[in-house]
Amino acid sequence: MEERAWDNLFRRGAGLAALLTMTLALAACGGDLVPRGRVSSASKPHKAKTARPAAPPTMEVRQCMAKLQSQSVAFTPLPDQNFGGGCSAMGSVKLLDIGVPATNLGAMTCNLAANFAAWARFGVQPAARLILGAEVVRIETFGTYNCRPIAGSGKLSEHAHSNAIDVSAFVLSDGRRISIEKDWSGDRRTRQFLEVIHASACKRFRTVLSPNYNAAHHDHFHFDMGGKGGFCR
Ligand SMILES: [Zn+2]
């Protein structure tokens, strides 16, 4: 891609920087891996300490963004940011249109965003049509970036690096709402839908956690692009 096109992309990204900072600070208030009632003090949002001037993206990030564009995904590149406490959003994007509306999408690393968009379009939507006979009109999530540790651990969650997303429910064109919390042990067809999209996620994300993993995940799927991969529970 021409340098000018990248310049334009990043100019648009810089325009949203102030709004993003606010959005990230708000998003940091949520929690998921940390069981309710035991929210760690380390999960408190940190104010942005340093907003680096727009550094050129790495080759990997450029290739990823080119891939997103080739898949007709609408997105805004975000400036790299450190939020303190080891929390950051590097090589991240804000997804604007992936073909299936999704709620609470904050900063996501490009790699996570590309896999999420592909999962929604090529995993979730076809499975809903085939198994449930309806379109998914909304994917509900608990969010992406969140500066906090993994529950019961001092280690930062991939959420602290905008490298994870928690998916909680699917709203269908016929008005049905399928949630992980209510329907993971639901009727046969609904269970089959959730099992199929869980398996699809395991092919795309490095780590996939479901209610099968532990009680902290009783109400959502956690997907991230950290670690070596192949962790599917
Ligand atoms: Zn998560």
PDB file of C-alpha atoms and ligand atoms in Angstrom:
ATOM      1  CA  MET A   1       0.000   0.000   0.000  1.00  0.00           C
ATOM      2  CA  GLU A   2       1.174   3.537  -0.730  1.00  0.00           C
ATOM      3  CA  GLU A   3       2.617   5.618   2.058  1.00  0.00           C
ATOM      4  CA  ARG A   4      -0.018   8.267   1.413  1.00  0.00           C
ATOM      5  CA  ALA A   5      -2.813   5.822   2.123  1.00  0.00           C
ATOM      6  CA  TRP A   6      -1.190   4.906   5.413  1.00  0.00           C
ATOM      7  CA  ASP A   7      -0.766   8.577   6.255  1.00  0.00           C
ATOM      8  CA  ASN A   8      -4.472   9.101   5.696  1.00  0.00           C
ATOM      9  CA  LEU A   9      -5.342   6.094   7.809  1.00  0.00           C
ATOM     10  CA  PHE A  10      -3.231   7.364  10.665  1.00  0.00           C
ATOM     11  CA  ARG A  11      -4.477  10.907  10.395  1.00  0.00           C
ATOM     12  CA  ARG A  12      -7.976   9.607  10.959  1.00  0.00           C
ATOM     13  CA  GLY A  13      -6.690   7.492  13.840  1.00  0.00           C
ATOM     14  CA  ALA A  14      -5.042  10.484  15.512  1.00  0.00           C
ATOM     15  CA  GLY A  15      -8.324  12.404  15.297  1.00  0.00           C
ATOM     16  CA  LEU A  16      -9.973   9.820  17.501  1.00  0.00           C
ATOM     17  CA  ALA A  17      -7.150   9.621  20.014  1.00  0.00           C
ATOM     18  CA  ALA A  18      -8.768  11.867  22.612  1.00  0.00           C
ATOM     19  CA  LEU A  19     -12.083  10.037  22.399  1.00  0.00           C
ATOM     20  CA  LEU A  20     -10.280   6.717  22.580  1.00  0.00           C
ATOM     21  CA  THR A  21      -8.432   7.655  25.754  1.00  0.00           C
ATOM     22  CA  MET A  22     -11.773   8.380  27.397  1.00  0.00           C
ATOM     23  CA  THR A  23     -13.331   5.201  26.050  1.00  0.00           C
ATOM     24  CA  LEU A  24     -10.430   3.096  27.294  1.00  0.00           C
ATOM     25  CA  ALA A  25     -10.597   4.639  30.754  1.00  0.00           C
ATOM     26  CA  LEU A  26     -14.296   3.744  30.905  1.00  0.00           C
ATOM     27  CA  ALA A  27     -13.756   0.268  29.486  1.00  0.00           C
ATOM     28  CA  ALA A  28     -11.187  -0.420  32.181  1.00  0.00           C
ATOM     29  CA  CYS A  29     -13.944  -0.367  34.802  1.00  0.00           C
ATOM     30  CA  GLY A  30     -15.402  -3.721  33.709  1.00  0.00           C
ATOM     31  CA  GLY A  31     -14.229  -7.091  34.963  1.00  0.00           C
ATOM     32  CA  ASP A  32     -14.709 -10.673  33.909  1.00  0.00           C
ATOM     33  CA  LEU A  33     -11.906 -13.041  34.789  1.00  0.00           C
ATOM     34  CA  VAL A  34     -11.936 -11.561  38.257  1.00  0.00           C
ATOM     35  CA  PRO A  35     -15.004 -13.129  39.911  1.00  0.00           C
ATOM     36  CA  ARG A  36     -17.679 -10.664  40.913  1.00  0.00           C
ATOM     37  CA  GLY A  37     -17.264  -9.413  44.450  1.00  0.00           C
ATOM     38  CA  ARG A  38     -13.520 -10.044  44.372  1.00  0.00           C
ATOM     39  CA  VAL A  39     -12.423  -7.314  42.006  1.00  0.00           C
ATOM     40  CA  SER A  40      -8.724  -6.748  42.475  1.00  0.00           C
ATOM     41  CA  SER A  41      -7.519  -3.274  43.307  1.00  0.00           C
ATOM     42  CA  ALA A  42      -5.104  -3.643  40.400  1.00  0.00           C
ATOM     43  CA  SER A  43      -8.086  -3.541  38.043  1.00  0.00           C
ATOM     44  CA  LYS A  44      -8.628   0.153  38.714  1.00  0.00           C
ATOM     45  CA  PRO A  45      -8.150   2.152  35.548  1.00  0.00           C
ATOM     46  CA  HIS A  46      -4.876   3.944  35.060  1.00  0.00           C
ATOM     47  CA  LYS A  47      -4.774   7.298  33.399  1.00  0.00           C
ATOM     48  CA  ALA A  48      -2.805   7.466  30.202  1.00  0.00           C
ATOM     49  CA  LYS A  49       0.705   8.533  31.131  1.00  0.00           C
ATOM     50  CA  THR A  50       2.283   8.697  27.758  1.00  0.00           C
ATOM     51  CA  ALA A  51       0.676   9.080  24.383  1.00  0.00           C
ATOM     52  CA  ARG A  52       3.512   8.418  22.002  1.00  0.00           C
ATOM     53  CA  PRO A  53       3.660  10.398  18.802  1.00  0.00           C
ATOM     54  CA  ALA A  54       2.397   8.290  15.939  1.00  0.00           C
ATOM     55  CA  ALA A  55       5.194   5.802  15.331  1.00  0.00           C
ATOM     56  CA  PRO A  56       5.093   3.898  12.056  1.00  0.00           C
ATOM     57  CA  PRO A  57       3.405   0.531  12.498  1.00  0.00           C
ATOM     58  CA  THR A  58       5.481  -2.624  12.391  1.00  0.00           C
ATOM     59  CA  MET A  59       5.491  -4.722   9.247  1.00  0.00           C
ATOM     60  CA  GLU A  60       3.311  -7.295  11.011  1.00  0.00           C
ATOM     61  CA  VAL A  61       0.717  -4.668  11.904  1.00  0.00           C
ATOM     62  CA  ARG A  62       0.788  -3.185   8.394  1.00  0.00           C
ATOM     63  CA  GLN A  63       0.220  -6.614   6.887  1.00  0.00           C
ATOM     64  CA  CYS A  64      -2.617  -7.248   9.328  1.00  0.00           C
ATOM     65  CA  MET A  65      -4.293  -3.943   8.457  1.00  0.00           C
ATOM     66  CA  ALA A  66      -3.948  -4.702   4.767  1.00  0.00           C
ATOM     67  CA  LYS A  67      -5.637  -8.041   5.452  1.00  0.00           C
ATOM     68  CA  LEU A  68      -8.501  -6.299   7.261  1.00  0.00           C
ATOM     69  CA  GLN A  69      -8.955  -3.956   4.304  1.00  0.00           C
ATOM     70  CA  SER A  70      -8.956  -6.847   1.850  1.00  0.00           C
ATOM     71  CA  GLN A  71     -11.757  -8.441   3.917  1.00  0.00           C
ATOM     72  CA  SER A  72     -13.785  -5.198   3.635  1.00  0.00           C
ATOM     73  CA  VAL A  73     -13.593  -4.664   7.378  1.00  0.00           C
ATOM     74  CA  ALA A  74     -14.032  -0.986   8.341  1.00  0.00           C
ATOM     75  CA  PHE A  75     -11.647   0.086  11.095  1.00  0.00           C
ATOM     76  CA  THR A  76      -9.592   2.956  12.440  1.00  0.00           C
ATOM     77  CA  PRO A  77      -5.924   2.420  13.344  1.00  0.00           C
ATOM     78  CA  LEU A  78      -5.231   3.643  16.869  1.00  0.00           C
ATOM     79  CA  PRO A  79      -2.076   5.348  18.118  1.00  0.00           C
ATOM     80  CA  ASP A  80       0.107   3.197  20.376  1.00  0.00           C
ATOM     81  CA  GLN A  81      -0.530   3.989  24.016  1.00  0.00           C
ATOM     82  CA  ASN A  82       0.925   3.082  27.415  1.00  0.00           C
ATOM     83  CA  PHE A  83      -1.537   3.416  30.276  1.00  0.00           C
ATOM     84  CA  GLY A  84       0.833   2.674  33.162  1.00  0.00           C
ATOM     85  CA  GLY A  85       0.946  -0.428  35.323  1.00  0.00           C
ATOM     86  CA  GLY A  86       2.233  -2.393  32.343  1.00  0.00           C
ATOM     87  CA  CYS A  87      -1.049  -1.830  30.471  1.00  0.00           C
ATOM     88  CA  SER A  88      -0.956  -0.790  26.848  1.00  0.00           C
ATOM     89  CA  ALA A  89      -2.658  -0.762  23.473  1.00  0.00           C
ATOM     90  CA  MET A  90      -0.044  -1.335  20.771  1.00  0.00           C
ATOM     91  CA  GLY A  91      -0.713  -2.012  17.101  1.00  0.00           C
ATOM     92  CA  SER A  92      -4.396  -1.710  17.871  1.00  0.00           C
ATOM     93  CA  VAL A  93      -7.460  -0.785  15.888  1.00  0.00           C
ATOM     94  CA  LYS A  94     -11.046   0.205  16.543  1.00  0.00           C
ATOM     95  CA  LEU A  95     -13.380  -1.987  14.511  1.00  0.00           C
ATOM     96  CA  LEU A  96     -16.182   0.039  12.909  1.00  0.00           C
ATOM     97  CA  ASP A  97     -17.973  -2.507  10.713  1.00  0.00           C
ATOM     98  CA  ILE A  98     -17.262  -6.230  10.488  1.00  0.00           C
ATOM     99  CA  GLY A  99     -20.544  -7.181   8.827  1.00  0.00           C
ATOM    100  CA  VAL A 100     -22.156  -8.311  12.096  1.00  0.00           C
ATOM    101  CA  PRO A 101     -22.806  -5.570  14.685  1.00  0.00           C
ATOM    102  CA  ALA A 102     -20.904  -6.160  17.916  1.00  0.00           C
ATOM    103  CA  THR A 103     -21.154  -4.189  21.164  1.00  0.00           C
ATOM    104  CA  ASN A 104     -18.422  -2.769  23.423  1.00  0.00           C
ATOM    105  CA  LEU A 105     -15.548  -3.084  20.972  1.00  0.00           C
ATOM    106  CA  GLY A 106     -12.703  -0.946  22.296  1.00  0.00           C
ATOM    107  CA  ALA A 107      -9.054  -1.112  21.312  1.00  0.00           C
ATOM    108  CA  MET A 108      -8.063  -4.506  19.901  1.00  0.00           C
ATOM    109  CA  THR A 109      -4.680  -5.584  18.598  1.00  0.00           C
ATOM    110  CA  CYS A 110      -4.987  -5.895  14.840  1.00  0.00           C
ATOM    111  CA  ASN A 111      -4.373  -9.629  15.005  1.00  0.00           C
ATOM    112  CA  LEU A 112      -7.191 -10.095  17.530  1.00  0.00           C
ATOM    113  CA  ALA A 113      -9.486  -7.814  15.515  1.00  0.00           C
ATOM    114  CA  ALA A 114      -8.846  -9.689  12.262  1.00  0.00           C
ATOM    115  CA  ASN A 115      -9.570 -13.051  13.863  1.00  0.00           C
ATOM    116  CA  PHE A 116     -12.653 -11.727  15.646  1.00  0.00           C
ATOM    117  CA  ALA A 117     -14.048 -10.259  12.427  1.00  0.00           C
ATOM    118  CA  ALA A 118     -13.423 -13.530  10.577  1.00  0.00           C
ATOM    119  CA  TRP A 119     -14.974 -15.561  13.424  1.00  0.00           C
ATOM    120  CA  ALA A 120     -18.098 -13.376  13.417  1.00  0.00           C
ATOM    121  CA  ARG A 121     -18.576 -13.512   9.651  1.00  0.00           C
ATOM    122  CA  PHE A 122     -17.357 -16.961   8.724  1.00  0.00           C
ATOM    123  CA  GLY A 123     -17.923 -18.861  11.973  1.00  0.00           C
ATOM    124  CA  VAL A 124     -20.849 -17.369  13.885  1.00  0.00           C
ATOM    125  CA  GLN A 125     -23.116 -16.120  11.101  1.00  0.00           C
ATOM    126  CA  PRO A 126     -23.134 -19.307   8.969  1.00  0.00           C
ATOM    127  CA  ALA A 127     -23.621 -21.457  12.095  1.00  0.00           C
ATOM    128  CA  ALA A 128     -26.630 -19.371  13.149  1.00  0.00           C
ATOM    129  CA  ARG A 129     -28.201 -19.653   9.697  1.00  0.00           C
ATOM    130  CA  LEU A 130     -27.617 -23.387   9.470  1.00  0.00           C
ATOM    131  CA  ILE A 131     -28.363 -24.503  13.020  1.00  0.00           C
ATOM    132  CA  LEU A 132     -30.798 -21.872  14.293  1.00  0.00           C
ATOM    133  CA  GLY A 133     -32.389 -20.748  11.020  1.00  0.00           C
ATOM    134  CA  ALA A 134     -31.822 -17.057  11.785  1.00  0.00           C
ATOM    135  CA  GLU A 135     -29.302 -14.279  11.298  1.00  0.00           C
ATOM    136  CA  VAL A 136     -27.174 -12.959  14.106  1.00  0.00           C
ATOM    137  CA  VAL A 137     -28.037  -9.244  14.267  1.00  0.00           C
ATOM    138  CA  ARG A 138     -25.862  -8.426  17.285  1.00  0.00           C
ATOM    139  CA  ILE A 139     -22.919  -9.983  19.084  1.00  0.00           C
ATOM    140  CA  GLU A 140     -22.767  -8.755  22.674  1.00  0.00           C
ATOM    141  CA  THR A 141     -19.387  -8.510  24.364  1.00  0.00           C
ATOM    142  CA  PHE A 142     -18.117  -7.483  27.796  1.00  0.00           C
ATOM    143  CA  GLY A 143     -15.352  -5.559  26.031  1.00  0.00           C
ATOM    144  CA  THR A 144     -11.729  -5.765  25.018  1.00  0.00           C
ATOM    145  CA  TYR A 145      -9.158  -3.539  26.766  1.00  0.00           C
ATOM    146  CA  ASN A 146      -9.143  -3.719  30.583  1.00  0.00           C
ATOM    147  CA  CYS A 147      -6.094  -3.022  32.761  1.00  0.00           C
ATOM    148  CA  ARG A 148      -6.244  -5.879  35.251  1.00  0.00           C
ATOM    149  CA  PRO A 149      -4.556  -9.129  36.228  1.00  0.00           C
ATOM    150  CA  ILE A 150      -5.759 -12.668  35.554  1.00  0.00           C
ATOM    151  CA  ALA A 151      -8.019 -13.790  38.406  1.00  0.00           C
ATOM    152  CA  GLY A 152      -5.976 -15.328  41.232  1.00  0.00           C
ATOM    153  CA  SER A 153      -2.706 -14.316  39.598  1.00  0.00           C
ATOM    154  CA  GLY A 154      -0.304 -11.410  39.658  1.00  0.00           C
ATOM    155  CA  LYS A 155       0.141 -11.693  35.916  1.00  0.00           C
ATOM    156  CA  LEU A 156      -1.577  -9.149  33.699  1.00  0.00           C
ATOM    157  CA  SER A 157      -4.468 -10.417  31.599  1.00  0.00           C
ATOM    158  CA  GLU A 158      -4.213 -10.191  27.804  1.00  0.00           C
ATOM    159  CA  HIS A 159      -7.063  -7.679  28.233  1.00  0.00           C
ATOM    160  CA  ALA A 160      -4.428  -5.325  29.679  1.00  0.00           C
ATOM    161  CA  HIS A 161      -2.752  -5.350  26.245  1.00  0.00           C
ATOM    162  CA  SER A 162      -5.968  -4.942  24.205  1.00  0.00           C
ATOM    163  CA  ASN A 163      -5.299  -8.495  23.083  1.00  0.00           C
ATOM    164  CA  ALA A 164      -8.455 -10.208  24.404  1.00  0.00           C
ATOM    165  CA  ILE A 165     -12.225 -10.028  24.030  1.00  0.00           C
ATOM    166  CA  ASP A 166     -15.084 -11.474  26.097  1.00  0.00           C
ATOM    167  CA  VAL A 167     -18.190 -12.518  24.154  1.00  0.00           C
ATOM    168  CA  SER A 168     -21.384 -12.916  26.174  1.00  0.00           C
ATOM    169  CA  ALA A 169     -24.439 -13.258  23.906  1.00  0.00           C
ATOM    170  CA  PHE A 170     -25.965 -13.327  20.411  1.00  0.00           C
ATOM    171  CA  VAL A 171     -29.186 -11.591  19.373  1.00  0.00           C
ATOM    172  CA  LEU A 172     -30.989 -13.205  16.425  1.00  0.00           C
ATOM    173  CA  SER A 173     -33.161 -11.733  13.666  1.00  0.00           C
ATOM    174  CA  ASP A 174     -36.228 -13.490  15.100  1.00  0.00           C
ATOM    175  CA  GLY A 175     -35.730 -11.766  18.456  1.00  0.00           C
ATOM    176  CA  ARG A 176     -34.137 -14.656  20.296  1.00  0.00           C
ATOM    177  CA  ARG A 177     -31.170 -13.837  22.525  1.00  0.00           C
ATOM    178  CA  ILE A 178     -28.708 -16.627  23.178  1.00  0.00           C
ATOM    179  CA  SER A 179     -26.396 -15.997  26.097  1.00  0.00           C
ATOM    180  CA  ILE A 180     -23.490 -18.099  27.275  1.00  0.00           C
ATOM    181  CA  GLU A 181     -24.773 -17.828  30.836  1.00  0.00           C
ATOM    182  CA  LYS A 182     -28.319 -19.010  30.125  1.00  0.00           C
ATOM    183  CA  ASP A 183     -27.870 -21.271  27.116  1.00  0.00           C
ATOM    184  CA  TRP A 184     -24.544 -23.092  27.545  1.00  0.00           C
ATOM    185  CA  SER A 185     -26.659 -25.853  29.084  1.00  0.00           C
ATOM    186  CA  GLY A 186     -29.742 -25.044  26.994  1.00  0.00           C
ATOM    187  CA  ASP A 187     -31.709 -27.062  24.434  1.00  0.00           C
ATOM    188  CA  ARG A 188     -29.962 -29.320  21.946  1.00  0.00           C
ATOM    189  CA  ARG A 189     -29.889 -26.922  18.979  1.00  0.00           C
ATOM    190  CA  THR A 190     -28.699 -23.974  21.001  1.00  0.00           C
ATOM    191  CA  ARG A 191     -25.988 -26.089  22.612  1.00  0.00           C
ATOM    192  CA  GLN A 192     -24.944 -27.281  19.164  1.00  0.00           C
ATOM    193  CA  PHE A 193     -24.690 -23.675  17.924  1.00  0.00           C
ATOM    194  CA  LEU A 194     -22.518 -22.673  20.873  1.00  0.00           C
ATOM    195  CA  GLU A 195     -20.347 -25.783  20.486  1.00  0.00           C
ATOM    196  CA  VAL A 196     -19.803 -25.125  16.774  1.00  0.00           C
ATOM    197  CA  ILE A 197     -18.833 -21.476  17.241  1.00  0.00           C
ATOM    198  CA  HIS A 198     -16.607 -22.444  20.194  1.00  0.00           C
ATOM    199  CA  ALA A 199     -14.796 -24.954  17.961  1.00  0.00           C
ATOM    200  CA  SER A 200     -14.520 -22.303  15.238  1.00  0.00           C
ATOM    201  CA  ALA A 201     -12.973 -19.920  17.775  1.00  0.00           C
ATOM    202  CA  CYS A 202     -10.406 -22.547  18.777  1.00  0.00           C
ATOM    203  CA  LYS A 203      -9.143 -22.603  15.168  1.00  0.00           C
ATOM    204  CA  ARG A 204      -8.680 -18.824  15.132  1.00  0.00           C
ATOM    205  CA  PHE A 205      -7.642 -17.561  18.583  1.00  0.00           C
ATOM    206  CA  ARG A 206      -4.608 -18.694  20.563  1.00  0.00           C
ATOM    207  CA  THR A 207      -6.548 -19.031  23.806  1.00  0.00           C
ATOM    208  CA  VAL A 208     -10.247 -19.836  24.112  1.00  0.00           C
ATOM    209  CA  LEU A 209     -11.935 -20.134  27.517  1.00  0.00           C
ATOM    210  CA  SER A 210     -15.593 -21.074  28.011  1.00  0.00           C
ATOM    211  CA  PRO A 211     -17.786 -22.183  30.930  1.00  0.00           C
ATOM    212  CA  ASN A 212     -15.922 -25.506  30.552  1.00  0.00           C
ATOM    213  CA  TYR A 213     -12.780 -23.827  31.907  1.00  0.00           C
ATOM    214  CA  ASN A 214     -13.834 -22.381  35.268  1.00  0.00           C
ATOM    215  CA  ALA A 215     -16.617 -20.592  37.128  1.00  0.00           C
ATOM    216  CA  ALA A 216     -15.146 -17.185  36.244  1.00  0.00           C
ATOM    217  CA  HIS A 217     -16.158 -17.942  32.643  1.00  0.00           C
ATOM    218  CA  HIS A 218     -19.713 -19.142  33.325  1.00  0.00           C
ATOM    219  CA  ASP A 219     -21.167 -16.223  31.350  1.00  0.00           C
ATOM    220  CA  HIS A 220     -18.753 -15.560  28.460  1.00  0.00           C
ATOM    221  CA  PHE A 221     -16.225 -16.837  25.978  1.00  0.00           C
ATOM    222  CA  HIS A 222     -12.750 -15.349  26.449  1.00  0.00           C
ATOM    223  CA  PHE A 223     -10.640 -15.153  23.290  1.00  0.00           C
ATOM    224  CA  ASP A 224      -7.078 -13.864  23.158  1.00  0.00           C
ATOM    225  CA  MET A 225      -4.023 -13.819  20.913  1.00  0.00           C
ATOM    226  CA  GLY A 226      -1.426 -14.210  23.656  1.00  0.00           C
ATOM    227  CA  GLY A 227       0.761 -17.185  24.496  1.00  0.00           C
ATOM    228  CA  LYS A 228       1.780 -20.024  22.244  1.00  0.00           C
ATOM    229  CA  GLY A 229      -1.708 -20.997  21.183  1.00  0.00           C
ATOM    230  CA  GLY A 230      -3.693 -24.183  21.162  1.00  0.00           C
ATOM    231  CA  PHE A 231      -5.363 -23.599  24.527  1.00  0.00           C
ATOM    232  CA  CYS A 232      -9.021 -24.524  23.882  1.00  0.00           C
ATOM    233  CA  ARG A 233     -11.292 -25.110  26.860  1.00  0.00           C
TER     234      ARG A 233
HETATM  235 ZN    ZN B   1     -11.475 -12.253  29.023  1.00  0.00          ZN
END
